[in-house]
Short mmCIF file of C-alpha atoms and ligand atoms in Angstrom, two decimals:
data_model
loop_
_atom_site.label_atom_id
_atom_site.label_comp_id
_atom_site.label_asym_id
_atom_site.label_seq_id
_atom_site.Cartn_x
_atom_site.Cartn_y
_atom_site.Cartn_z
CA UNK A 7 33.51 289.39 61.56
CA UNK A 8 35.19 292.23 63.82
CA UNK A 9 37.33 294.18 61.68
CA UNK A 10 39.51 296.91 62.50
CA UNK A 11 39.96 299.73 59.93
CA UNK A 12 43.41 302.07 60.62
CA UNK A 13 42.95 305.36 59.66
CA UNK A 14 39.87 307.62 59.84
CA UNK A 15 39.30 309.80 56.79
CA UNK A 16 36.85 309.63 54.24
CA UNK A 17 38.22 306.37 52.25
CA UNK A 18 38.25 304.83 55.91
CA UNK A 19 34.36 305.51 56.50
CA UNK A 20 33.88 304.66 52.85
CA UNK A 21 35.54 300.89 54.12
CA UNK A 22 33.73 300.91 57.15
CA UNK A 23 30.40 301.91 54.98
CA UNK A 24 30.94 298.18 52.72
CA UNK A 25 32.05 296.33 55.49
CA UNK A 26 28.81 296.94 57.20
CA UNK A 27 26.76 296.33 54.39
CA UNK A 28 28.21 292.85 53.94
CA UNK A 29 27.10 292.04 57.38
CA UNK A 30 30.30 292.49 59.47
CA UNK A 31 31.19 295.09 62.32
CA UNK A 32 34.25 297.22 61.70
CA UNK A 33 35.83 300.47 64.02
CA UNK A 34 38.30 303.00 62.82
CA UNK A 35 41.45 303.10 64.64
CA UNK A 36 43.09 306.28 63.52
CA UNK A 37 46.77 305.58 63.23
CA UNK A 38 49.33 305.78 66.07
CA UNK A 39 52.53 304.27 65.70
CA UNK A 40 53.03 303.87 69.37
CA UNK A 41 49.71 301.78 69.89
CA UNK A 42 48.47 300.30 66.73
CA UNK A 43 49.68 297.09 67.48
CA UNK A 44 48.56 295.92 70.33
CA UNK A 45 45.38 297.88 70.24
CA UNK A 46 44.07 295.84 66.82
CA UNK A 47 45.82 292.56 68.05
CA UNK A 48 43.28 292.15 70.92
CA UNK A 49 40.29 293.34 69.48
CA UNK A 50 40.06 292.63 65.80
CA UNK A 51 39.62 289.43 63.45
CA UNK A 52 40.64 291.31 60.35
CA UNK A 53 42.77 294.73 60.02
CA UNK A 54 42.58 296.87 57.06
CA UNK A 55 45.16 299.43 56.48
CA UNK A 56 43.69 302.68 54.84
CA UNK A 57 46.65 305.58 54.68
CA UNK A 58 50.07 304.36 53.23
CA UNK A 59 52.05 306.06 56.30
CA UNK A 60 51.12 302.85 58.88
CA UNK A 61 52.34 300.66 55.51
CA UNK A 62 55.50 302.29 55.25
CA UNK A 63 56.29 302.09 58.74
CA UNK A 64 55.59 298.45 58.57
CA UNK A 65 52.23 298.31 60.50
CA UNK A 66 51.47 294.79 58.70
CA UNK A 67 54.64 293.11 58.87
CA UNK A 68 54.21 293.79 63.44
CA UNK A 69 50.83 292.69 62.86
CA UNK A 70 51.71 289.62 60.96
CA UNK A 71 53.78 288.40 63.95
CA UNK A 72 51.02 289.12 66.55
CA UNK A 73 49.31 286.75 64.12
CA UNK A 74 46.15 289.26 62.86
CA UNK A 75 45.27 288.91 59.80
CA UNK A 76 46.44 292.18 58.57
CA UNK A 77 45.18 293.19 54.94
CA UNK A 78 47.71 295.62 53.33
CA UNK A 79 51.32 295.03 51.55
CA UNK A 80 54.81 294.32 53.72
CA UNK A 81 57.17 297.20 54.57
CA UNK A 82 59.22 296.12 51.93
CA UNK A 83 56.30 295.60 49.33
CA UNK A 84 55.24 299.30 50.45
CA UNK A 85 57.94 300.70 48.85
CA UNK A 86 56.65 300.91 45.52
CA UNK A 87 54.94 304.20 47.28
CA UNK A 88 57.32 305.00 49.88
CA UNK A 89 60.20 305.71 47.87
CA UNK A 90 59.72 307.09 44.42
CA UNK A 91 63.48 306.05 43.68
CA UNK A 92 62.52 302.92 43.94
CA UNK A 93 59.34 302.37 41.70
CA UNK A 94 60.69 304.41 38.92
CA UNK A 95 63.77 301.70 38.70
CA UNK A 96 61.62 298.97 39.26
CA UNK A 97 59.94 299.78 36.43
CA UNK A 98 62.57 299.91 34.46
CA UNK A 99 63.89 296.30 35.95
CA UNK A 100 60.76 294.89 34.77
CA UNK A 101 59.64 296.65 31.66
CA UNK A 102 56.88 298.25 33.09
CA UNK A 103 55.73 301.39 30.88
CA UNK A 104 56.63 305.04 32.61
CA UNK A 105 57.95 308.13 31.77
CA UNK A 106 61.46 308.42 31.41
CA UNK A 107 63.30 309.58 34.71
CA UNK A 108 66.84 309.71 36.67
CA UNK A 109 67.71 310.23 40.19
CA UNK A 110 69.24 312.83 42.19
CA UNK A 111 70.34 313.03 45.64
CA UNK A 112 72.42 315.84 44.97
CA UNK A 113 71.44 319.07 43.99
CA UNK A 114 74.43 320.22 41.77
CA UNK A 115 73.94 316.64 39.53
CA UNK A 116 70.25 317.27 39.30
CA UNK A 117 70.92 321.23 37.98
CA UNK A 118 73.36 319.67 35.49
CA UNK A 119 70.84 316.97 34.13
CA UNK A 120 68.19 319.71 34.20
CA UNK A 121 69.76 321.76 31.97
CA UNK A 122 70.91 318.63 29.58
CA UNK A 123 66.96 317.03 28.90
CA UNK A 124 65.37 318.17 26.05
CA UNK A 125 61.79 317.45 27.14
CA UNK A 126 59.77 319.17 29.71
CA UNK A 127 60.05 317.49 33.12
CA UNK A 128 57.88 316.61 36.63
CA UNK A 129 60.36 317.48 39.55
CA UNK A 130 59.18 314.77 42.09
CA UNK A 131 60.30 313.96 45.89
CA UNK A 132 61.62 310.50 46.32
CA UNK A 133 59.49 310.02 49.68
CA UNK A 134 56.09 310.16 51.21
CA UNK A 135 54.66 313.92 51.07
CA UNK A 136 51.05 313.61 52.16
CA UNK A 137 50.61 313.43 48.26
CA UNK A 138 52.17 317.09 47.47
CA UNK A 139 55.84 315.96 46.44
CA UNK A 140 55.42 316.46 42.84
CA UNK A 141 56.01 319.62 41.05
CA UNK A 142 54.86 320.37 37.40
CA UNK A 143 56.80 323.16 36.51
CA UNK A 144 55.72 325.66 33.44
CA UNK A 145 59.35 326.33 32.47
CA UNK A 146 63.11 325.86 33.18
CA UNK A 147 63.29 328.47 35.98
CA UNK A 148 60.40 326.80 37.79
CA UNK A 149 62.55 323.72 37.11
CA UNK A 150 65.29 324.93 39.09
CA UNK A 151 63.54 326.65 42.02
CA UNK A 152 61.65 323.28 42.39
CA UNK A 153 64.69 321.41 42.62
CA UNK A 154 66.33 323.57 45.22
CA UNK A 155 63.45 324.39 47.26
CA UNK A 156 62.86 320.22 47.45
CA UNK A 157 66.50 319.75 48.06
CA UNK A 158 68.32 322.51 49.58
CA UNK A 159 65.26 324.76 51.42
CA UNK A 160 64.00 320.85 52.33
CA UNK A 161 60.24 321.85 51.78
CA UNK A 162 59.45 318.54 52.14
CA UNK A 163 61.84 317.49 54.36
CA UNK A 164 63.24 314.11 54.20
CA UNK A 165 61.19 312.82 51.61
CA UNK A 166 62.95 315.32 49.45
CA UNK A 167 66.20 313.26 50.16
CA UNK A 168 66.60 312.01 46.81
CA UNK A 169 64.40 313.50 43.37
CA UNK A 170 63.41 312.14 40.66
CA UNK A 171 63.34 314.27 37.42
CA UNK A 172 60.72 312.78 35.10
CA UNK A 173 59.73 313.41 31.99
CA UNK A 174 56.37 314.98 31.55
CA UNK A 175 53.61 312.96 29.92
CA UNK A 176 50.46 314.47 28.19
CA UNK A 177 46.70 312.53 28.43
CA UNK A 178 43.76 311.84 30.60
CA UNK A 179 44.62 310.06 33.97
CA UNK A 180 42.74 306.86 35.63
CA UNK A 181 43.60 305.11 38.80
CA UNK A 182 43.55 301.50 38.20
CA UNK A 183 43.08 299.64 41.64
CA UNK A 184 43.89 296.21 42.02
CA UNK A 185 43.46 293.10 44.45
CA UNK A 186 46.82 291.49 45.04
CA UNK A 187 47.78 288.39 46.82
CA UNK A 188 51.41 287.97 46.09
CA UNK A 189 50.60 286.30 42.83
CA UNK A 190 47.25 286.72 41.56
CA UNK A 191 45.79 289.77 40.14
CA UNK A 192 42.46 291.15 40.28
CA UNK A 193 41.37 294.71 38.99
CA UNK A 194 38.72 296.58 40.06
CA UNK A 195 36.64 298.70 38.09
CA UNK A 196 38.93 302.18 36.55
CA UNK A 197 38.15 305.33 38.70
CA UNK A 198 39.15 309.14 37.62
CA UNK A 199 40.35 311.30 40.64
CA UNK A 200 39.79 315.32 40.36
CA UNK A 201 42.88 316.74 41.61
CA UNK A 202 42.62 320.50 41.24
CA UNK A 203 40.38 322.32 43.78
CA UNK A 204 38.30 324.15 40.85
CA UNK A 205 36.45 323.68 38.16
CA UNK A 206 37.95 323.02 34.47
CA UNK A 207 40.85 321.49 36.39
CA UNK A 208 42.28 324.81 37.40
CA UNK A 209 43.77 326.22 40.88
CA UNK A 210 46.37 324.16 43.81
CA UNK A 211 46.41 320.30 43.18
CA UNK A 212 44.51 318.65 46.36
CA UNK A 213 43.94 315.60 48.02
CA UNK A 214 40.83 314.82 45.65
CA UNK A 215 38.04 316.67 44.86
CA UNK A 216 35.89 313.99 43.38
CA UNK A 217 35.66 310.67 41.87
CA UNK A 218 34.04 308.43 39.19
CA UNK A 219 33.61 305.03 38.48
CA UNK A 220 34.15 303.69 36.07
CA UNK A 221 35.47 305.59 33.83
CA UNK A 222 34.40 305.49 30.25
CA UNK A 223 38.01 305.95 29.08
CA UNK A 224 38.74 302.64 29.74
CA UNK A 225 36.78 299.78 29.06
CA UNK A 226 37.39 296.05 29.75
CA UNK A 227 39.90 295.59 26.51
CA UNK A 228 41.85 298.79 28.11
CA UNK A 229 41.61 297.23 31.59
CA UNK A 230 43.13 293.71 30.32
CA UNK A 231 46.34 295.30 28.39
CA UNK A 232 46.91 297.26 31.50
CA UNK A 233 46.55 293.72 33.80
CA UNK A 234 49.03 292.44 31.19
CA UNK A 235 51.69 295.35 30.52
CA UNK A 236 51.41 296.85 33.98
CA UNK A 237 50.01 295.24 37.47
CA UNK A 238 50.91 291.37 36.66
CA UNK A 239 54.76 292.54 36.23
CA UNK A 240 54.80 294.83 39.00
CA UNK A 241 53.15 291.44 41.47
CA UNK A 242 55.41 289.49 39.41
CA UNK A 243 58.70 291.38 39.71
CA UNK A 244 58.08 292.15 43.36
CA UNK A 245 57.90 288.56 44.08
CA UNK A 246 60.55 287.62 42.37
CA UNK A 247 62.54 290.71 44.19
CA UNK A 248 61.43 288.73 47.69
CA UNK A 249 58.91 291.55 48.60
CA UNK A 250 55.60 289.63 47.48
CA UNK A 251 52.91 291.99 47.20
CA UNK A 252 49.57 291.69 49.12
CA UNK A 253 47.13 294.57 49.42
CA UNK A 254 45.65 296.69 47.19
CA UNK A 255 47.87 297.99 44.53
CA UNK A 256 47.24 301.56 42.87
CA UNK A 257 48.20 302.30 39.61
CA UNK A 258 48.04 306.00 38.82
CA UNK A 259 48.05 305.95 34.91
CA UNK A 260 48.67 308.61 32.30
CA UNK A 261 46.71 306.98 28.48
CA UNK A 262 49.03 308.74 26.43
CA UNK A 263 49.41 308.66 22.49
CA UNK A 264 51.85 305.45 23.02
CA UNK A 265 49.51 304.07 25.26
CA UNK A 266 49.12 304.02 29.37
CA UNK A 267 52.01 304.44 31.86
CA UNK A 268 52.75 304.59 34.85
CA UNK A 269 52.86 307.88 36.81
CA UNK A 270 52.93 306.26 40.55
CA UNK A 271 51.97 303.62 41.98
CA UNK A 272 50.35 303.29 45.46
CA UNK A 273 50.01 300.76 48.43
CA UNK A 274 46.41 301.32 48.95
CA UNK A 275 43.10 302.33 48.21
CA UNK A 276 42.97 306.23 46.99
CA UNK A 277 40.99 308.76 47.81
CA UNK A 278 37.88 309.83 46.91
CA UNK A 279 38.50 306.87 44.48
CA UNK A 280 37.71 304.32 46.94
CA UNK A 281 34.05 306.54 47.71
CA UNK A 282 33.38 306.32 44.14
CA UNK A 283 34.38 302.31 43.97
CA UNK A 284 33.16 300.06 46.62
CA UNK A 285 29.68 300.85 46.28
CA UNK A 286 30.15 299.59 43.19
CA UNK A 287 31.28 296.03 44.73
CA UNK A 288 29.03 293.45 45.02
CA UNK A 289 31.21 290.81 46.82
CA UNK A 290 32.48 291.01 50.40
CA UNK A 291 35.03 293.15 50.63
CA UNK A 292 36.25 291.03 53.98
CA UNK A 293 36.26 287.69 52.07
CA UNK A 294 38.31 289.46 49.29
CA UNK A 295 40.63 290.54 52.13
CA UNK A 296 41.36 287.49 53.54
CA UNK A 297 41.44 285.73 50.54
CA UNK A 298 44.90 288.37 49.36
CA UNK A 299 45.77 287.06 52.51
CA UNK A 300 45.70 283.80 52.53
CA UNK A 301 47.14 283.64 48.85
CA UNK A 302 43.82 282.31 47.45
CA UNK A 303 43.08 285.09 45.26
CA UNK A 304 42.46 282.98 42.27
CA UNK A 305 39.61 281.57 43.68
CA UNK A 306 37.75 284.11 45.35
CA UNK A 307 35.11 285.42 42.97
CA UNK A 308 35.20 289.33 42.80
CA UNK A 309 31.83 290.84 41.35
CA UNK A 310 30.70 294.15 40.55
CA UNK A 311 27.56 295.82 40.34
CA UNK A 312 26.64 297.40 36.85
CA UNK A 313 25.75 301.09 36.30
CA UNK A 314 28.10 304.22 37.58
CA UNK A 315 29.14 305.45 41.27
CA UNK A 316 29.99 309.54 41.72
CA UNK A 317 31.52 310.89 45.20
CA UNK A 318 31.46 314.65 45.48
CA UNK A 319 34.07 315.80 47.59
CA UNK A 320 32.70 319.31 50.17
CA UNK A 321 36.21 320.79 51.48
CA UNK A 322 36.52 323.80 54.00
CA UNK A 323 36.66 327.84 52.38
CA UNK A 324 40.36 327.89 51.89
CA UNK A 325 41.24 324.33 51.59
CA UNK A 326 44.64 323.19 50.19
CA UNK A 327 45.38 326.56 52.14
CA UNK A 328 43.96 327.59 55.70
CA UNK A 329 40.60 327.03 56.63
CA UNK A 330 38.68 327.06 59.66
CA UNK A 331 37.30 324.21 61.69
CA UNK A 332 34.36 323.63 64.56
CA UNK A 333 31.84 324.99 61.99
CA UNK A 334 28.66 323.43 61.90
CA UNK A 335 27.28 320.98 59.05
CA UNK A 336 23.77 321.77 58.19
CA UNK A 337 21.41 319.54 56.17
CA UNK A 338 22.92 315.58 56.74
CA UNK A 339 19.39 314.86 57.46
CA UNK A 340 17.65 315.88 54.86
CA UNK A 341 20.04 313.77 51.97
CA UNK A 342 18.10 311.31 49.91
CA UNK A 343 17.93 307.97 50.70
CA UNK A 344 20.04 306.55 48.33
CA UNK A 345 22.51 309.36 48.52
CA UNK A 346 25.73 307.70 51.16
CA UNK A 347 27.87 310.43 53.30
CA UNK A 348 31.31 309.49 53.73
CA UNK A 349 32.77 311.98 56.69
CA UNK A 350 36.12 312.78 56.42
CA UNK A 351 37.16 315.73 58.14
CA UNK A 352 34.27 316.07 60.37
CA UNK A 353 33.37 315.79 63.83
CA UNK A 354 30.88 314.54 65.83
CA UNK A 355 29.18 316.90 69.06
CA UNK A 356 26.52 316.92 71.07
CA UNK A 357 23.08 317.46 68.45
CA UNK A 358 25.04 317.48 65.28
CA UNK A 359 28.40 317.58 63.47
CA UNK A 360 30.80 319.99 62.75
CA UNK A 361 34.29 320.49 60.54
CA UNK A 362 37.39 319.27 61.40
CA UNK A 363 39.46 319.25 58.56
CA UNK A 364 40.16 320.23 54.66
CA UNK A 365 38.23 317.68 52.68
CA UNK A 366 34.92 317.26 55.46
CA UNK A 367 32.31 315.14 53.66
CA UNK A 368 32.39 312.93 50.78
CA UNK A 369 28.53 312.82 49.07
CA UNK A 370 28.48 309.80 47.10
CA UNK A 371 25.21 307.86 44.98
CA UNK A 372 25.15 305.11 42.43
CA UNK A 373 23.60 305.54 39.34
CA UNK A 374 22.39 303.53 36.03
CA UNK A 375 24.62 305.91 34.23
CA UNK A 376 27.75 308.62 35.11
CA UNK A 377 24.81 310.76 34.83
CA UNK A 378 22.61 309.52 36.85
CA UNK A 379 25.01 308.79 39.45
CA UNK A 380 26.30 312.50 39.22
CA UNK A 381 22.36 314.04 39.10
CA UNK A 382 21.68 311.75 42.68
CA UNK A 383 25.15 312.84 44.21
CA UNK A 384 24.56 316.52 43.34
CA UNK A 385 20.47 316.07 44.67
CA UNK A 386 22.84 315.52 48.35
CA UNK A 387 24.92 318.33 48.21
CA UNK A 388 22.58 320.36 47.62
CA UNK A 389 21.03 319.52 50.80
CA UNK A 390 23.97 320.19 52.80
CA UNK A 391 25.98 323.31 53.44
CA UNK A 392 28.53 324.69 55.92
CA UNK A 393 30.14 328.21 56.37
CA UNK A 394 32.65 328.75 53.66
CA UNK A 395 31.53 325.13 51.95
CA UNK A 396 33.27 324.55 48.63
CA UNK A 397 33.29 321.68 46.09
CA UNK A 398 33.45 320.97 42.35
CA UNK A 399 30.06 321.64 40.25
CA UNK A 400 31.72 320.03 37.00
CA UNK A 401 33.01 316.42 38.29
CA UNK A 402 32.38 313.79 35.56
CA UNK A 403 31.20 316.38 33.52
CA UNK A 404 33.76 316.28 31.09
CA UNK A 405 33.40 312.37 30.33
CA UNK A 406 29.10 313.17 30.43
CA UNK A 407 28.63 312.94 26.51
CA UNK A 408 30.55 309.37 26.22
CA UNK A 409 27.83 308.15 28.87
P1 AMP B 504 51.76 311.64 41.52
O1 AMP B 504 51.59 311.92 42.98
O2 AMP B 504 53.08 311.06 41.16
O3 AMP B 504 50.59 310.94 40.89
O4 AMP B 504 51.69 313.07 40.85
C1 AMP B 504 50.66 313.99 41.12
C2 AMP B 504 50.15 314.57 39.84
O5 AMP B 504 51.19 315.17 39.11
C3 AMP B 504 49.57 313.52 38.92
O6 AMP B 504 48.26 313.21 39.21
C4 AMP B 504 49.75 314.18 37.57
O7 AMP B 504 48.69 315.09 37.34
C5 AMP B 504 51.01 314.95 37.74
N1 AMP B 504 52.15 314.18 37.20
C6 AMP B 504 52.92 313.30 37.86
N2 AMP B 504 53.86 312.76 37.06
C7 AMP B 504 53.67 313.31 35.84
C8 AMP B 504 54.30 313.17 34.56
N3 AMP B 504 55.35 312.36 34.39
N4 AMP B 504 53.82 313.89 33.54
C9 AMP B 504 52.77 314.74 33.70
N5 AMP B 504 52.13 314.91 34.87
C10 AMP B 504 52.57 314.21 35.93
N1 LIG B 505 43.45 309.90 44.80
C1 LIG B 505 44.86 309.86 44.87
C2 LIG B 505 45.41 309.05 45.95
O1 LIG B 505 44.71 308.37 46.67
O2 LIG B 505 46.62 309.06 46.12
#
């Protein structure tokens, strides 16, 4: 099958990377709104949607009337990551376990409530924010400068248009990804994400630093209650609410004392998670697709290798901050064998490649164990290096002694 991927970062390649393996050709298209359409309308059997920007704009919902199968929720069904507003009262509609929240869109309201809660509190923009709209502040005058930088000084422009003042949670987190077709519900195996740029989870929050699957915090009793209390009432509710929901649906999760909830969901595959899951997939990924299309979900067998998957993530000196690009990558070569590199900000040139962005290369490897998985990813780093080259020497190693 030709299949066209949108987007062209490192969970992109990682599609593009199982795709290929299960026999089918697939290009990255990175996203335009101005051409999209038309572009993966004439050349593609199969679209997948990688970044939730394209989902919120309503990139499937054109492509559904050019009559592409396009893999990836509806405008509407996007929501549930485009406006934070939104999920948090959905949740509530439907009994769906998250912190407790309300929701601002002006600033004097949002001071008052501030200063009424009795619990610490996550100051979060309503809208998309390339993942940095949430603030964790230490104490009440963080609180406050958070709220009016989001909503007066407009840090994050739009997207801080409305706030939503949440009340802080404690516990390990876990994305649970699921397969969706509108009605059925299919998890994959629990990932862990590492946020902060440095070891011992300290320093800026990032796009992802590293990934794991699965993760030993959750095993398939844990996965089951969270099918139950969690993703079949969020596919459930948004069908009822006439916004059926197709695609892959992300459930960040927080497994506090009374159990997981909710922090956010998400419209897509995440990232690194994604590096860290599909080589973990045994069926095609494009038959899984089309099935969430086609609303045959319950069906369509959905199998999984056993043992662990680790992605390390290399980022740019500097990165979340200022970094430099156009320096050359050394060492892709010489990688193991069964060590896979994901590019994600990097570029190709004549004789080599070169960085071209804040997170450039994801090194990924499957293992028998976390261990394993992490000793092979590691062995491929350590073949690789770049001017200023940073990453995370401890991912996984936290959850190493449960292995
Ligand atoms: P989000 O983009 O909503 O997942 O938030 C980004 C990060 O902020 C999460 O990965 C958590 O580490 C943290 N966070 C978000 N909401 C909460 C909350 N209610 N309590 C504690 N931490 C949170
Ligand atoms: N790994 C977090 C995300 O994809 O949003």
């Amino acid at each position: 099958m030709r299949i066209a991927i949108i987007g062209a970062g490192g969970r992109e390649h990682a599609l593009k990377w199982k795709l290929e393996q299960d026999g089918h050709s697939a290009e990255l298209i990175p996203y335009d709104p101005a051409r999209n359409t038309s572009l993966t309308a004439r050349d593609a059997q199969l679209v997948i949607v990688g970044p939730e920007a394209p989902l919120a704009d309503g990139l499937v919902d054109a492509l559904a009337n050019t009559g592409v199968p396009a893999f990836g929720p509806s405008q509407a069904a996007a929501q549930l990551e485009s406006s934070k507003a939104f999920a948090k009262a959905f949740m509530a509609r439907h009994g769906i376990p998250t912190a407790r929240f309300a929701v601002f869109d002006d600033l004097a309201q949002a001071e008052r409530h501030l200063r009424q809660v009795d619990y610490p509190v996550v100051i979060k923009a309503s809208g998309l924010a390339q993942g940095k709209g949430v603030i964790v502040p230490r104490d009440a005058g963080e609180a406050q400068a958070a709220l009016r930088a989001i909503m007066a000084e407009r840090i994050f422009g739009p997207a801080g248009d409305q706030v939503v003042i949440e009340e802080r949670l404690e516990g390990p987190e876990i994305s649970l990804m699921a397969f969706c077709d509108g009605e059925t519900v299919v998890p994959m195996l629990p990932a862990q994400d590492h946020k902060r740029a440095f070891d011992g989870d300290q320093g800026p929050n990032t796009g992802g630093m590293g990934a794991f699957c699965p993760s030993p915090l959750m095993n398939r009793e844990a996965v089951a209650h969270c099918l139950t209390h969690i993703l079949q009432p969020a596919v459930r509710g948004m069908a009822q609410e006439g916004a059926p929901y197709r695609g892959v649906l992300y459930a960040g999760l927080m497994l506090t004392r009374d159990g997981p909830k909710v922090l956010e969901f998400n419209c897509r595959f995440g990232d690194p998670e994604t590096q860290a899951v599909l080589p973990l997939l045994k069926t095609d990924l494009a038959e899984i697709a089309l099935a969430c299309i086609e609303g045959r979900l319950n069906a369509q067998p959905v199998e999984w290798h056993a043992g662990a998957c680790a992605c390390i993530v290399l980022t740019s000196g500097g990165y979340p901050g200022a970094y430099r690009r156009g320096l050359p990558i050394h060492g892709l070569d010489a990688v193991p064998d069964d060590v896979m590199i994901f590019h994600a900000g990097a570029r190709r040139i004549e004789g080599g490649w070169i960085t071209d962005g804040g997170r450039v290369l994801g090194v990924a490897a499957r293992g028998e164990s976390l261990g394993d998985a992490l000793r092979r990813a590691y062995a491929g780093v350590a073949r690789i290096s770049f001017e200023g080259m940073h990453y995370r020497r401890d991912v996984g190693a936290r959850w190493l002694q449960r292995d």
